Amino acid sequence: MTTSDKAKRATVAIGLLSVDGFQMPDGSYRMSQAGAATTINESPVYALCFLASRDSKALLGEAFTDYTPEQIEVETSPGDRGQTRINALPLEVVAAYWLYRSFKGNKVAFTLTWALLQESLERRFDAAFGVERSDGDRNALLTQRLQQTEADLVALGEAYAEPTPCANR
């Protein structure tokens, strides 16, 4: 396999988070199955279970059946030995997985999808109004949104927590 047949790896900043991203030879992007899961503090088996579920078909369409992650070879850095292969997921699948896990109560997935949704809308409005922001500014704003949503969830959890039987004594 030639170098041009392998995916390229880059670190992608999402606020304060850093994830490994992969660019396929055709220019499309992927994340690893393990990376998609660990980003939201889950075991990679959760991503695999999602892929095999009816929920993935509901979110991604009827054609999405029995999806098996594509195993791809990644370019190695100079000095690294051996080959690197990952189970690759298209970004559409990663987004659906994070959204689904958010719906199922994963707070990390919720804060991440909420912040990214806000950023997506803001980017479109920025484009419509001719506003330009640097990637650093966007990551700083995304970080603020992630932190605010986490704080809001903690406050909400405390506000709606059921009192324990002995709490009123």
Short mmCIF file of C-alpha atoms in Angstrom, two decimals:
data_model
loop_
_atom_site.label_atom_id
_atom_site.label_comp_id
_atom_site.label_asym_id
_atom_site.label_seq_id
_atom_site.Cartn_x
_atom_site.Cartn_y
_atom_site.Cartn_z
CA MET A 1 0.00 0.00 0.00
CA THR A 2 1.45 3.36 -0.97
CA THR A 3 1.46 6.40 1.27
CA SER A 4 -1.23 8.01 -0.91
CA ASP A 5 -3.52 5.03 -0.19
CA LYS A 6 -3.34 5.62 3.55
CA ALA A 7 -5.33 8.00 5.70
CA LYS A 8 -3.58 11.02 7.17
CA ARG A 9 -3.85 11.73 10.90
CA ALA A 10 -4.24 15.17 12.49
CA THR A 11 -5.20 16.45 15.90
CA VAL A 12 -8.56 18.24 15.82
CA ALA A 13 -9.37 20.77 18.55
CA ILE A 14 -12.93 20.83 19.89
CA GLY A 15 -12.72 23.51 22.56
CA LEU A 16 -10.26 22.14 25.12
CA LEU A 17 -10.70 18.61 23.78
CA SER A 18 -8.31 17.14 21.25
CA VAL A 19 -9.34 14.23 19.06
CA ASP A 20 -7.53 12.30 16.38
CA GLY A 21 -9.02 12.99 12.99
CA PHE A 22 -8.25 11.14 9.79
CA GLN A 23 -8.41 12.32 6.19
CA MET A 24 -9.03 9.62 3.64
CA PRO A 25 -7.27 9.64 0.25
CA ASP A 26 -10.56 10.90 -1.31
CA GLY A 27 -10.56 13.92 1.07
CA SER A 28 -13.38 12.69 3.35
CA TYR A 29 -12.94 12.62 7.13
CA ARG A 30 -13.18 9.89 9.73
CA MET A 31 -12.75 9.34 13.45
CA SER A 32 -11.81 6.04 14.96
CA GLN A 33 -14.49 4.00 16.68
CA ALA A 34 -12.42 4.14 19.86
CA GLY A 35 -11.88 7.90 19.55
CA ALA A 36 -15.58 8.59 19.04
CA ALA A 37 -16.40 6.64 22.20
CA THR A 38 -13.60 7.86 24.46
CA THR A 39 -14.35 11.49 23.55
CA ILE A 40 -17.64 11.10 25.43
CA ASN A 41 -16.10 8.96 28.20
CA GLU A 42 -17.42 5.63 26.96
CA SER A 43 -15.89 2.31 26.05
CA PRO A 44 -15.53 1.65 22.29
CA VAL A 45 -17.98 -1.23 22.65
CA TYR A 46 -20.79 1.35 23.04
CA ALA A 47 -20.04 2.72 19.57
CA LEU A 48 -20.11 -0.80 18.15
CA CYS A 49 -23.42 -1.53 19.90
CA PHE A 50 -24.86 1.68 18.45
CA LEU A 51 -23.78 0.65 14.95
CA ALA A 52 -25.61 -2.67 15.31
CA SER A 53 -28.76 -1.11 16.78
CA ARG A 54 -32.08 -0.15 15.20
CA ASP A 55 -31.44 3.33 16.56
CA SER A 56 -28.53 3.85 14.15
CA LYS A 57 -30.82 2.91 11.28
CA ALA A 58 -33.48 5.34 12.54
CA LEU A 59 -30.98 8.21 12.77
CA LEU A 60 -28.98 7.47 9.64
CA GLY A 61 -31.63 6.10 7.30
CA GLU A 62 -32.96 2.79 6.10
CA ALA A 63 -29.86 2.11 3.98
CA PHE A 64 -27.74 2.05 7.15
CA THR A 65 -27.94 -1.65 8.01
CA ASP A 66 -25.40 -3.96 9.56
CA TYR A 67 -22.72 -1.30 9.39
CA THR A 68 -19.24 -2.51 10.12
CA PRO A 69 -16.57 0.13 10.72
CA GLU A 70 -14.18 0.42 7.81
CA GLN A 71 -10.71 -0.71 8.79
CA ILE A 72 -8.19 1.74 7.38
CA GLU A 73 -4.45 2.03 7.42
CA VAL A 74 -3.02 5.30 8.71
CA GLU A 75 0.26 6.89 7.71
CA THR A 76 2.86 6.40 10.41
CA SER A 77 5.01 9.21 11.72
CA PRO A 78 8.73 9.07 11.04
CA GLY A 79 10.37 6.78 13.57
CA ASP A 80 7.20 4.78 14.28
CA ARG A 81 7.38 1.08 13.56
CA GLY A 82 4.69 -1.16 12.22
CA GLN A 83 1.37 -0.34 10.65
CA THR A 84 -1.45 1.56 12.26
CA ARG A 85 -4.99 0.48 11.48
CA ILE A 86 -8.18 1.90 12.92
CA ASN A 87 -11.87 1.13 12.74
CA ALA A 88 -12.99 4.29 10.94
CA LEU A 89 -16.37 6.00 11.27
CA PRO A 90 -17.58 8.78 8.96
CA LEU A 91 -18.32 12.04 10.77
CA GLU A 92 -22.04 11.60 10.08
CA VAL A 93 -21.94 8.35 12.05
CA VAL A 94 -19.92 9.92 14.88
CA ALA A 95 -22.44 12.78 15.11
CA ALA A 96 -25.37 10.34 15.16
CA TYR A 97 -23.65 8.25 17.85
CA TRP A 98 -22.98 11.30 20.05
CA LEU A 99 -26.54 12.56 19.57
CA TYR A 100 -27.97 9.13 20.43
CA ARG A 101 -25.81 8.78 23.54
CA SER A 102 -26.84 12.31 24.54
CA PHE A 103 -30.48 11.25 24.27
CA LYS A 104 -29.68 8.20 26.41
CA GLY A 105 -28.33 10.42 29.20
CA ASN A 106 -24.60 10.70 28.54
CA LYS A 107 -23.89 14.21 29.87
CA VAL A 108 -20.54 14.51 28.10
CA ALA A 109 -22.21 13.67 24.78
CA PHE A 110 -24.98 16.17 25.57
CA THR A 111 -22.63 19.07 26.34
CA LEU A 112 -20.53 18.29 23.27
CA THR A 113 -23.45 18.04 20.82
CA TRP A 114 -25.14 21.13 22.29
CA ALA A 115 -21.97 23.24 21.97
CA LEU A 116 -21.27 21.99 18.44
CA LEU A 117 -24.86 22.67 17.37
CA GLN A 118 -24.60 26.24 18.63
CA GLU A 119 -21.28 26.70 16.83
CA SER A 120 -22.73 25.36 13.59
CA LEU A 121 -25.58 27.89 13.69
CA GLU A 122 -23.24 30.68 14.66
CA ARG A 123 -20.91 29.91 11.74
CA ARG A 124 -23.83 30.20 9.32
CA PHE A 125 -24.92 33.51 10.83
CA ASP A 126 -21.33 34.76 10.79
CA ALA A 127 -21.14 33.92 7.08
CA ALA A 128 -24.45 35.67 6.37
CA PHE A 129 -23.34 38.84 8.20
CA GLY A 130 -19.72 38.79 7.03
CA VAL A 131 -18.26 38.14 10.50
CA GLU A 132 -14.86 36.46 10.54
CA ARG A 133 -13.49 34.65 13.58
CA SER A 134 -10.20 32.84 14.01
CA ASP A 135 -10.10 29.15 14.90
CA GLY A 136 -8.64 30.17 18.25
CA ASP A 137 -11.60 32.45 18.92
CA ARG A 138 -14.04 29.70 17.90
CA ASN A 139 -12.34 27.16 20.17
CA ALA A 140 -12.33 29.62 23.07
CA LEU A 141 -16.06 30.24 22.58
CA LEU A 142 -16.72 26.51 22.26
CA THR A 143 -14.77 25.89 25.47
CA GLN A 144 -16.89 28.51 27.26
CA ARG A 145 -20.06 26.86 25.98
CA LEU A 146 -18.91 23.41 27.10
CA GLN A 147 -18.03 24.71 30.56
CA GLN A 148 -21.28 26.66 30.90
CA THR A 149 -23.39 23.69 29.84
CA GLU A 150 -21.54 21.42 32.28
CA ALA A 151 -22.16 23.94 35.09
CA ASP A 152 -25.81 24.28 34.07
CA LEU A 153 -26.26 20.50 34.16
CA VAL A 154 -24.75 20.31 37.63
CA ALA A 155 -27.03 23.11 38.85
CA LEU A 156 -30.04 21.50 37.19
CA GLY A 157 -29.20 18.15 38.76
CA GLU A 158 -29.00 19.73 42.18
CA ALA A 159 -32.23 21.68 41.68
CA TYR A 160 -34.19 18.61 40.64
CA ALA A 161 -32.52 16.07 42.90
CA GLU A 162 -34.94 13.96 44.87
CA PRO A 163 -34.53 14.52 48.61
CA THR A 164 -33.32 11.49 50.45
CA PRO A 165 -35.72 10.00 53.03
CA CYS A 166 -33.63 11.35 55.90
CA ALA A 167 -33.00 14.81 54.40
CA ASN A 168 -36.02 16.43 56.07
CA ARG A 169 -35.26 15.28 59.61
#
